[in-house]
Amino acid sequence: MPSNQNIQNDEQFRDKISTVDKSGKRIWIYPKKPSGKFTNYRIWLSYLYFVILFGLPFIKVNGVPFILINILERNFILFGLHFGPQDFYLFAIAMLILLVFIILFTVVFGRLFCGWICPQTIFMELVYRRIEYAIDGDYTAQRRLDAAPWNAGKIIKRVSKQFIFFGIAVLISNTFLAYIIGLDEVIKIIQEPISMHTGGFIAMIIFSVVFYVVFARLREQVCTTICPYGRLQGVMLDNRSLVVAYDFVRGEPRGKIQKNKIIAQPSAVLANDAEDYFTSVQNKLGDCIDCKLCIHVCPTGIDIRNGTQLECVNCTACMDACDEVMEKVERPKGLIRLDSIEGIEKGEHKLFTARTMAYSAVLLILIGVEVVLFSLRSDVEVLFLRTGGLLAQEQADGSISNLYNYQMINKTADSLSIEFKMLEPESGTFEIIGGKKPAVGKNNKSEGAVFIKIPKDKLEGGKNTILIGVYADGKLITKVKTTFFGPMK
Ligand code: SF4
Ligand code: SF4
């Protein structure tokens, strides 16, 4: 029986990448247009993807974007809720959750994310590549066009294709910006004079050019040489991970047979021995007819029959191509399929291993911590700190006063007019330094100083705990505990 070891003994293909020749020059990939069940699923998924990606910046919750990731101004909005620098711990835990989730997902499903979810692959294979097929034709026509001399037809095709490519890059760039600075700002940059938004306009142009270069020129190089996630596959995958895999047990030894007929006849075989020879060879051959269609459709130019490779983005195009071939030669589909090495070698499919369960446990714990911390998060944070170096003072009316500095952080989309009330002991009063009523702008912070006065007889000793109610528009929004010093008893 052929083994994975046999297939992988010749590992020379790993010494180079399929898109660079010996002199280091780029080999341009012309993948054959894929078709089939999985391609159709991906096309439908991409439609859903585009609706979400291009639609989200238009959604607002109570007048604020549903999602905003403004790294420059450290302003983050998720599900309409503001998150500022003070919520960094939530952000850090969310990043940890994402990291553990990606590791767990990769351990179980391999690089399926790359082929089915990653924006790079979705835009490349399901937008740019499809436009290319529509304008230039399938892979053989594309090769011919590239080699053809420049004439009117070629110029029209090239110019129209690059024009559409750049137009889509502008659309992606503007959407990308809308996630960072908000859709309203992007519309202003588009509608108002450039002089009013020079920085934003330059950013728009830079992003558009970058996206254009990525999709029109760099293409699969992003996945095979730039993206760090692809590089990490070696440490995350194991023999139980699901990957797009060639069933070498069924497929080898490969040979050119079509519909039970050998089409590559060794010249040494004499005509009268041929029939016996065909029968004996056919019985020994595996299901792979070596048609190389799986290589022709591959957008990264690899031969998946060599085994799992870091260039494979799990786009599943080779699965469709091979299934079509298997159908034609009346063999079972799935010679290339989503399976693990163990699944192919032993027929075992064990997703719940000690490793996946350990990652799942860590993930659940992190999610639990995030949910608890999130539920404890308040929209307005207020801090009272006794001003250092000042002692408690006895006032003429017999009350004791302490000076405090307060700091308020407003994470909501509304400006708030604030009022402090003493909850415990109730008879405490506030005297704002400067006399101005405390207020805090939307998604902003403010500071101030205040004298807190408490009747002497309400104090229990030198150190007392007091409870302050913080009200906005007459509504209690949070309570703050702090320490109040009085005379020793
Ligand atoms: S498409 Fe299938 S049959 Fe053809 S070469 Fe690839 S694995 Fe073999
Ligand atoms: S080997 Fe198959 S799944 Fe992997 S990138 Fe190529 S076509 Fe896609």
Coordinates of C-alpha atoms and ligand atoms in Angstrom, one line a residue:
M1 CA 0.0 0.0 0.0
P2 CA 1.4 3.4 -0.9
S3 CA 2.1 5.6 2.2
N4 CA 2.3 9.2 3.0
Q5 CA 6.0 8.5 3.5
N6 CA 6.4 7.4 -0.1
I7 CA 4.6 10.4 -1.4
Q8 CA 6.7 12.8 0.7
N9 CA 10.0 11.2 0.2
D10 CA 10.6 13.4 -2.7
E11 CA 10.4 16.7 -0.8
Q12 CA 12.4 18.8 -3.2
F13 CA 9.3 20.8 -4.1
R14 CA 9.5 22.3 -0.7
D15 CA 12.9 23.9 -1.5
K16 CA 11.3 26.5 -3.7
I17 CA 7.9 28.2 -4.2
S18 CA 5.9 27.5 -7.3
T19 CA 5.7 31.1 -8.3
V20 CA 9.4 31.9 -8.5
D21 CA 11.8 30.4 -11.0
K22 CA 15.5 29.4 -10.5
S23 CA 16.7 32.9 -11.3
G24 CA 14.3 34.4 -8.7
K25 CA 11.9 35.7 -11.3
R26 CA 8.2 35.7 -10.7
I27 CA 6.2 33.0 -12.4
W28 CA 2.8 34.4 -13.2
I29 CA 0.0 32.1 -12.3
Y30 CA -2.8 31.6 -14.8
P31 CA -5.3 29.4 -12.8
K32 CA -8.0 27.6 -14.7
K33 CA -11.4 28.9 -14.0
P34 CA -12.8 26.7 -11.2
S35 CA -16.4 25.4 -11.2
G36 CA -18.3 22.9 -9.1
K37 CA -20.1 22.5 -5.8
F38 CA -17.5 24.1 -3.6
T39 CA -16.9 27.0 -6.0
N40 CA -20.7 27.7 -6.0
Y41 CA -20.7 27.7 -2.2
R42 CA -17.9 30.1 -2.1
I43 CA -19.6 32.4 -4.6
W44 CA -22.7 32.5 -2.5
L45 CA -20.7 33.0 0.7
S46 CA -18.9 35.9 -1.0
Y47 CA -22.2 37.6 -1.7
L48 CA -23.2 37.4 2.0
Y49 CA -19.7 38.6 2.9
F50 CA -19.9 41.7 0.6
V51 CA -23.4 42.6 2.0
I52 CA -21.9 42.5 5.5
L53 CA -18.6 44.2 4.7
F54 CA -20.0 47.0 2.6
G55 CA -23.2 47.3 4.6
L56 CA -21.9 47.6 8.2
P57 CA -20.5 51.1 7.9
F58 CA -24.0 52.3 7.0
I59 CA -25.5 50.9 10.2
K60 CA -25.9 53.3 13.1
V61 CA -27.1 52.6 16.7
N62 CA -28.5 55.7 18.4
G63 CA -26.7 57.9 15.9
V64 CA -23.3 56.3 16.4
P65 CA -21.7 53.8 14.0
F66 CA -22.4 50.1 14.7
I67 CA -18.7 49.5 14.4
L68 CA -15.7 52.0 14.3
I69 CA -12.0 51.1 14.8
N70 CA -10.4 54.5 15.0
I71 CA -6.9 53.5 16.1
L72 CA -5.4 56.9 15.5
E73 CA -7.8 58.6 17.9
R74 CA -8.1 55.6 20.2
N75 CA -11.8 55.6 19.7
F76 CA -13.5 52.2 19.3
I77 CA -17.2 51.5 18.8
L78 CA -18.5 47.9 18.8
F79 CA -22.2 47.2 18.5
G80 CA -22.8 50.9 19.1
L81 CA -20.9 51.0 22.4
H82 CA -17.9 53.3 22.9
F83 CA -14.7 51.8 24.1
G84 CA -11.9 54.1 25.0
P85 CA -8.3 53.7 26.3
Q86 CA -9.6 53.0 29.8
D87 CA -11.3 49.8 28.4
F88 CA -8.0 48.5 27.0
Y89 CA -8.2 45.4 29.3
L90 CA -11.4 44.4 27.5
F91 CA -9.7 44.9 24.1
A92 CA -6.6 42.9 25.2
I93 CA -8.7 40.0 26.4
A94 CA -10.8 40.2 23.1
M95 CA -7.5 39.9 21.2
L96 CA -6.4 36.9 23.3
I97 CA -9.8 35.3 22.6
L98 CA -9.3 35.9 18.9
L99 CA -5.8 34.5 19.0
V100 CA -6.9 31.3 20.8
F101 CA -9.9 31.0 18.5
I102 CA -7.7 31.2 15.4
I103 CA -5.3 28.6 16.9
L104 CA -8.2 26.3 17.8
F105 CA -9.9 26.8 14.4
T106 CA -6.6 26.1 12.6
V107 CA -5.8 23.0 14.6
V108 CA -9.3 21.6 13.7
F109 CA -10.0 23.0 10.3
G110 CA -6.5 23.8 9.0
R111 CA -6.3 26.8 6.7
L112 CA -10.0 26.9 5.8
F113 CA -10.2 30.5 7.0
C114 CA -7.8 31.6 4.2
G115 CA -9.8 30.2 1.4
W116 CA -13.3 30.9 2.7
I117 CA -13.2 33.9 5.0
C118 CA -10.0 36.0 4.5
P119 CA -10.8 39.2 2.6
Q120 CA -7.6 38.8 0.5
T121 CA -8.7 35.5 -1.0
I122 CA -12.4 36.4 -1.2
F123 CA -11.6 39.6 -3.2
M124 CA -8.8 38.0 -5.2
E125 CA -10.6 34.8 -6.3
L126 CA -14.2 35.8 -6.2
V127 CA -14.0 39.4 -7.5
Y128 CA -10.7 40.2 -9.3
R129 CA -10.2 36.8 -10.8
R130 CA -13.8 36.5 -12.0
I131 CA -13.5 39.9 -13.7
E132 CA -10.3 38.7 -15.4
Y133 CA -12.0 35.6 -16.6
A134 CA -14.9 37.7 -18.0
I135 CA -12.5 40.1 -19.9
D136 CA -9.5 38.0 -20.8
G137 CA -11.1 34.5 -20.9
D138 CA -10.0 31.3 -19.2
Y139 CA -6.3 30.4 -18.4
T140 CA -5.2 29.4 -21.9
A141 CA -6.8 32.6 -23.4
Q142 CA -5.0 34.7 -20.7
R143 CA -1.7 33.1 -21.6
R144 CA -2.2 33.8 -25.3
L145 CA -3.3 37.4 -24.6
D146 CA -0.2 38.0 -22.5
A147 CA 2.1 36.7 -25.2
A148 CA 0.2 38.4 -28.0
P149 CA 1.6 41.7 -29.5
W150 CA -0.1 44.9 -28.5
N151 CA -3.0 45.7 -30.8
A152 CA -6.3 47.6 -30.3
G153 CA -8.1 44.5 -28.9
K154 CA -5.4 43.9 -26.3
I155 CA -5.2 47.6 -25.3
I156 CA -8.9 47.8 -24.8
K157 CA -8.9 44.7 -22.7
R158 CA -6.0 45.7 -20.6
V159 CA -7.1 49.3 -20.0
S160 CA -10.7 48.3 -19.2
K161 CA -9.6 45.6 -16.8
Q162 CA -7.1 47.8 -15.0
F163 CA -9.7 50.6 -14.8
I164 CA -12.2 48.2 -13.2
F165 CA -9.5 46.8 -10.9
F166 CA -8.6 50.3 -9.7
G167 CA -12.3 51.3 -9.3
I168 CA -12.9 48.3 -7.0
A169 CA -9.7 49.1 -5.1
V170 CA -11.1 52.6 -4.5
L171 CA -14.4 51.1 -3.2
I172 CA -12.5 48.7 -0.9
S173 CA -10.3 51.6 0.3
N174 CA -13.2 53.9 1.1
T175 CA -15.0 51.0 2.9
F176 CA -11.8 50.3 4.9
L177 CA -11.6 54.0 5.8
A178 CA -15.2 54.1 6.8
Y179 CA -14.4 51.5 9.4
I180 CA -11.6 53.7 10.7
I181 CA -13.0 57.2 10.6
G182 CA -16.7 56.6 10.0
L183 CA -18.8 56.8 6.9
D184 CA -19.8 60.4 7.6
E185 CA -16.2 61.5 7.4
V186 CA -15.6 59.5 4.2
I187 CA -18.6 61.2 2.6
K188 CA -17.2 64.6 3.6
I189 CA -13.8 63.8 2.1
I190 CA -15.6 62.8 -1.2
Q191 CA -18.0 65.7 -1.3
E192 CA -16.1 68.6 0.1
P193 CA -13.1 70.4 -1.4
I194 CA -9.8 68.4 -1.1
S195 CA -8.2 71.3 0.7
M196 CA -10.5 70.7 3.7
H197 CA -9.5 67.1 4.0
T198 CA -6.0 66.9 2.6
G199 CA -4.9 64.1 5.1
G200 CA -8.0 62.0 4.5
F201 CA -7.8 62.4 0.8
I202 CA -4.1 61.3 0.7
A203 CA -5.0 58.3 2.9
M204 CA -7.8 57.4 0.5
I205 CA -5.3 57.5 -2.5
I206 CA -2.6 55.5 -0.6
F207 CA -5.1 52.8 0.5
S208 CA -6.6 52.6 -3.1
V209 CA -3.1 52.2 -4.6
V210 CA -2.1 49.6 -2.0
F211 CA -5.3 47.5 -2.6
Y212 CA -4.8 47.9 -6.4
V213 CA -1.2 46.6 -6.3
V214 CA -2.2 43.8 -3.9
F215 CA -5.0 42.5 -6.2
A216 CA -3.7 43.3 -9.6
R217 CA 0.0 42.5 -9.1
L218 CA 0.9 40.8 -5.8
R219 CA -2.0 38.4 -5.7
E220 CA -1.0 34.9 -4.3
Q221 CA 2.3 36.3 -3.1
V222 CA 0.4 37.9 -0.2
C223 CA -0.6 34.4 1.0
T224 CA 2.5 32.5 0.2
T225 CA 5.2 34.9 1.3
I226 CA 3.8 37.9 3.2
C227 CA 1.0 36.7 5.4
P228 CA 2.3 35.6 8.9
Y229 CA -0.7 33.3 9.4
G230 CA 0.4 31.1 6.5
R231 CA 3.8 30.8 8.0
L232 CA 2.4 29.5 11.3
Q233 CA 0.6 26.6 9.7
G234 CA 3.6 24.3 10.4
V235 CA 3.3 24.7 14.1
M236 CA -0.5 24.7 14.3
L237 CA -1.4 21.7 12.1
D238 CA -1.0 18.1 13.1
N239 CA -2.0 14.8 11.5
R240 CA -5.6 15.2 12.8
S241 CA -6.2 18.7 11.4
L242 CA -8.6 18.9 8.5
V243 CA -6.9 20.2 5.4
V244 CA -7.5 20.0 1.7
A245 CA -5.7 16.7 1.1
Y246 CA -5.1 14.3 -1.7
D247 CA -6.0 10.7 -0.8
F248 CA -2.7 9.1 -1.8
V249 CA -3.9 5.7 -0.5
R250 CA -6.6 5.7 -3.1
G251 CA -4.9 7.8 -5.8
E252 CA -1.4 6.2 -6.0
P253 CA 0.2 4.9 -8.1
R254 CA -1.2 7.5 -10.5
G255 CA -1.5 6.8 -14.2
K256 CA -3.1 8.1 -17.3
I257 CA -6.3 6.0 -17.4
Q258 CA -9.6 7.4 -18.6
K259 CA -12.9 5.6 -18.3
N260 CA -11.1 2.3 -17.6
K261 CA -8.7 2.8 -20.5
I262 CA -5.0 3.4 -20.3
I263 CA -4.1 6.3 -22.7
A264 CA -0.3 6.3 -22.0
Q265 CA 0.9 3.1 -23.6
P266 CA 4.6 2.2 -23.0
S267 CA 6.3 1.8 -26.4
A268 CA 8.1 -1.4 -25.1
V269 CA 4.8 -3.3 -24.9
L270 CA 4.2 -5.4 -28.0
A271 CA 0.8 -5.1 -29.6
N272 CA -0.3 -8.7 -28.9
D273 CA 0.7 -8.3 -25.1
A274 CA -1.0 -5.0 -24.8
E275 CA -4.4 -6.2 -23.5
D276 CA -2.9 -8.2 -20.7
Y277 CA -0.6 -5.4 -20.0
F278 CA -3.5 -2.9 -19.7
T279 CA -5.4 -5.2 -17.4
S280 CA -2.5 -5.8 -15.1
V281 CA -1.5 -2.1 -15.0
Q282 CA -5.0 -1.0 -14.5
N283 CA -5.5 -3.2 -11.6
K284 CA -2.3 -1.8 -10.0
L285 CA -3.1 1.8 -10.7
G286 CA -4.8 4.1 -8.2
D287 CA -7.6 6.5 -8.9
C288 CA -5.5 9.5 -9.9
I289 CA -5.4 9.6 -13.7
D290 CA -2.6 12.3 -13.5
C291 CA -4.7 14.8 -15.6
K292 CA -3.1 17.6 -13.6
L293 CA -6.4 19.6 -13.5
C294 CA -5.9 20.0 -9.7
I295 CA -2.7 21.9 -10.5
H296 CA -4.2 23.9 -13.3
V297 CA -7.0 25.3 -11.1
C298 CA -4.7 26.1 -8.2
P299 CA -4.4 29.9 -7.6
T300 CA -1.1 29.4 -5.8
G301 CA 0.3 27.0 -8.5
I302 CA 1.0 24.0 -6.3
D303 CA 0.4 20.3 -6.8
I304 CA -1.6 19.2 -3.7
R305 CA -0.7 15.6 -4.5
N306 CA 2.7 16.4 -3.0
G307 CA 1.1 16.8 0.4
T308 CA 0.1 19.7 2.7
Q309 CA 2.0 22.8 1.8
L310 CA 2.1 26.3 3.2
E311 CA 1.1 27.7 -0.1
C312 CA -2.3 26.0 0.0
V313 CA -5.0 28.4 1.0
N314 CA -7.6 25.7 1.2
C315 CA -9.7 27.3 -1.5
T316 CA -11.0 23.9 -2.4
A317 CA -10.8 24.6 -6.2
C318 CA -8.8 21.4 -6.7
M319 CA -11.5 19.4 -4.9
D320 CA -14.0 20.6 -7.5
A321 CA -11.7 20.0 -10.4
C322 CA -10.9 16.4 -9.2
D323 CA -14.5 15.6 -8.4
E324 CA -15.4 16.5 -12.0
V325 CA -12.7 14.2 -13.3
M326 CA -13.7 11.4 -11.0
E327 CA -17.3 11.7 -12.2
K328 CA -16.1 11.4 -15.8
V329 CA -13.9 8.3 -15.2
E330 CA -16.7 6.8 -13.0
R331 CA -14.7 6.7 -9.8
P332 CA -15.9 7.8 -6.4
K333 CA -15.6 11.6 -5.8
G334 CA -13.4 12.9 -3.0
L335 CA -10.0 11.8 -4.2
I336 CA -9.0 15.4 -3.1
R337 CA -11.1 16.3 -0.1
L338 CA -11.2 17.9 3.3
D339 CA -9.6 15.3 5.5
S340 CA -6.8 14.8 7.9
I341 CA -3.7 12.7 7.3
E342 CA -4.9 10.2 9.9
G343 CA -8.3 10.1 8.2
I344 CA -6.6 9.2 4.9
E345 CA -4.1 6.8 6.3
K346 CA -6.3 5.0 8.9
G347 CA -9.8 6.2 8.2
E348 CA -9.8 7.8 11.7
H349 CA -11.5 11.2 12.4
K350 CA -10.9 12.4 15.8
L351 CA -11.6 16.1 16.3
F352 CA -11.7 16.1 20.0
T353 CA -8.2 15.5 21.0
A354 CA -6.4 16.5 24.2
R355 CA -5.0 19.5 22.3
T356 CA -8.3 20.8 20.9
M357 CA -10.0 20.3 24.3
A358 CA -7.2 22.2 26.1
Y359 CA -7.6 25.1 23.6
S360 CA -11.4 25.0 24.0
A361 CA -11.1 25.2 27.8
V362 CA -8.7 28.2 27.6
L363 CA -11.1 29.8 25.1
L364 CA -14.2 29.3 27.3
I365 CA -12.4 30.7 30.3
L366 CA -11.3 33.8 28.4
I367 CA -14.8 34.3 27.0
G368 CA -16.2 33.9 30.6
V369 CA -13.8 36.5 31.9
E370 CA -14.6 38.9 29.1
V371 CA -18.4 38.5 29.6
V372 CA -18.1 39.2 33.4
L373 CA -15.8 42.2 32.9
F374 CA -18.0 43.5 30.1
S375 CA -21.1 43.2 32.3
L376 CA -19.3 45.2 35.1
R377 CA -18.3 47.9 32.7
S378 CA -20.2 51.2 33.2
D379 CA -21.0 53.8 30.6
V380 CA -19.6 56.5 32.9
E381 CA -16.6 56.0 35.1
V382 CA -16.1 58.4 38.0
L383 CA -13.1 58.5 40.3
F384 CA -12.8 60.6 43.5
L385 CA -9.3 61.0 45.0
R386 CA -8.6 63.0 48.1
T387 CA -6.3 65.9 47.3
G388 CA -2.9 65.1 48.7
G389 CA -1.2 67.2 51.4
L390 CA -4.5 68.7 52.7
L391 CA -5.9 67.8 56.1
A392 CA -9.6 67.6 57.0
Q393 CA -10.9 71.0 58.1
E394 CA -13.6 71.9 60.6
Q395 CA -16.0 74.5 59.2
A396 CA -17.9 77.2 61.1
D397 CA -21.1 75.2 60.8
G398 CA -19.6 72.3 62.6
S399 CA -19.1 70.1 59.5
I400 CA -15.9 68.6 58.4
S401 CA -14.6 69.2 54.9
N402 CA -12.2 67.2 52.7
L403 CA -11.0 68.4 49.3
Y404 CA -11.2 65.9 46.4
N405 CA -10.2 65.8 42.8
Y406 CA -12.7 64.0 40.6
Q407 CA -12.2 62.5 37.1
M408 CA -15.1 61.5 34.9
I409 CA -15.0 59.4 31.7
N410 CA -18.0 59.4 29.5
K411 CA -18.2 56.4 27.1
T412 CA -21.6 57.3 25.7
A413 CA -22.5 59.2 22.6
D414 CA -24.2 62.0 24.6
S415 CA -22.8 64.9 26.5
L416 CA -23.8 64.7 30.2
S417 CA -24.6 67.3 32.8
I418 CA -23.5 65.7 36.1
E419 CA -24.7 66.1 39.7
F420 CA -23.2 64.6 42.8
K421 CA -25.4 63.5 45.8
M422 CA -24.2 62.0 49.0
L423 CA -25.9 58.6 49.5
E424 CA -24.1 57.6 52.7
P425 CA -24.2 59.5 55.0
E426 CA -27.1 61.3 53.4
S427 CA -26.5 64.7 55.0
G428 CA -23.2 65.3 53.2
T429 CA -22.9 68.2 50.8
F430 CA -20.7 69.2 47.8
E431 CA -19.1 72.5 47.0
I432 CA -17.7 72.5 43.4
I433 CA -14.5 74.5 43.2
G434 CA -15.1 77.2 40.6
G435 CA -18.9 76.9 41.0
K436 CA -19.5 75.4 37.6
K437 CA -21.8 72.4 37.3
P438 CA -19.7 69.3 36.4
A439 CA -20.3 68.2 32.8
V440 CA -18.6 65.7 30.5
G441 CA -18.7 65.7 26.7
K442 CA -19.6 62.6 24.7
N443 CA -16.9 60.0 24.5
N444 CA -14.7 62.4 26.5
K445 CA -13.4 63.0 30.0
S446 CA -13.4 65.9 32.4
E447 CA -11.8 66.7 35.7
G448 CA -12.4 69.1 38.6
A449 CA -12.1 69.6 42.4
V450 CA -14.8 69.6 45.0
F451 CA -15.1 70.1 48.7
I452 CA -17.2 67.4 50.4
K453 CA -18.7 68.5 53.8
I454 CA -20.2 66.1 56.3
P455 CA -21.7 66.9 59.7
K456 CA -19.2 66.0 62.4
D457 CA -21.8 63.8 64.3
K458 CA -22.2 61.7 61.2
L459 CA -18.6 60.6 61.2
E460 CA -17.5 57.6 63.1
G461 CA -13.8 58.4 63.5
G462 CA -10.7 59.3 61.7
K463 CA -11.3 57.2 58.6
N464 CA -14.8 56.9 57.1
T465 CA -16.1 55.3 53.9
I466 CA -18.6 57.4 52.1
L467 CA -20.8 56.6 49.1
I468 CA -21.4 59.2 46.4
G469 CA -24.2 59.0 43.8
V470 CA -23.4 60.4 40.3
Y471 CA -26.5 61.6 38.5
A472 CA -27.0 62.6 34.8
D473 CA -30.2 64.4 34.0
G474 CA -31.6 63.4 37.3
K475 CA -30.9 59.7 36.7
L476 CA -28.4 57.7 38.9
I477 CA -25.8 56.4 36.6
T478 CA -23.1 55.2 39.0
K479 CA -22.0 55.1 42.6
V480 CA -18.5 55.8 43.9
K481 CA -17.0 54.8 47.2
T482 CA -14.2 56.8 48.7
T483 CA -12.5 57.6 52.0
F484 CA -13.3 60.7 54.1
F485 CA -11.2 61.8 57.0
G486 CA -12.6 63.3 60.2
P487 CA -11.3 64.1 63.7
M488 CA -10.1 61.1 65.7
K489 CA -12.6 60.0 68.4
Ligands
SF4_1 S1 -7.4 16.3 -10.6 FE1 -7.5 14.3 -9.5 S2 -7.2 12.8 -11.0 FE2 -6.5 14.7 -11.9 S3 -4.3 14.8 -11.4 FE3 -5.4 15.9 -9.7 S4 -5.7 14.3 -8.2 FE4 -5.2 13.2 -10.1
SF4_2 S1 -4.0 23.0 -3.5 FE1 -6.2 23.1 -3.8 S2 -7.1 24.1 -2.0 FE2 -4.8 24.4 -2.0 S3 -4.7 26.4 -2.9 FE3 -4.4 24.9 -4.5 S4 -6.4 24.7 -5.4 FE4 -6.7 25.7 -3.4

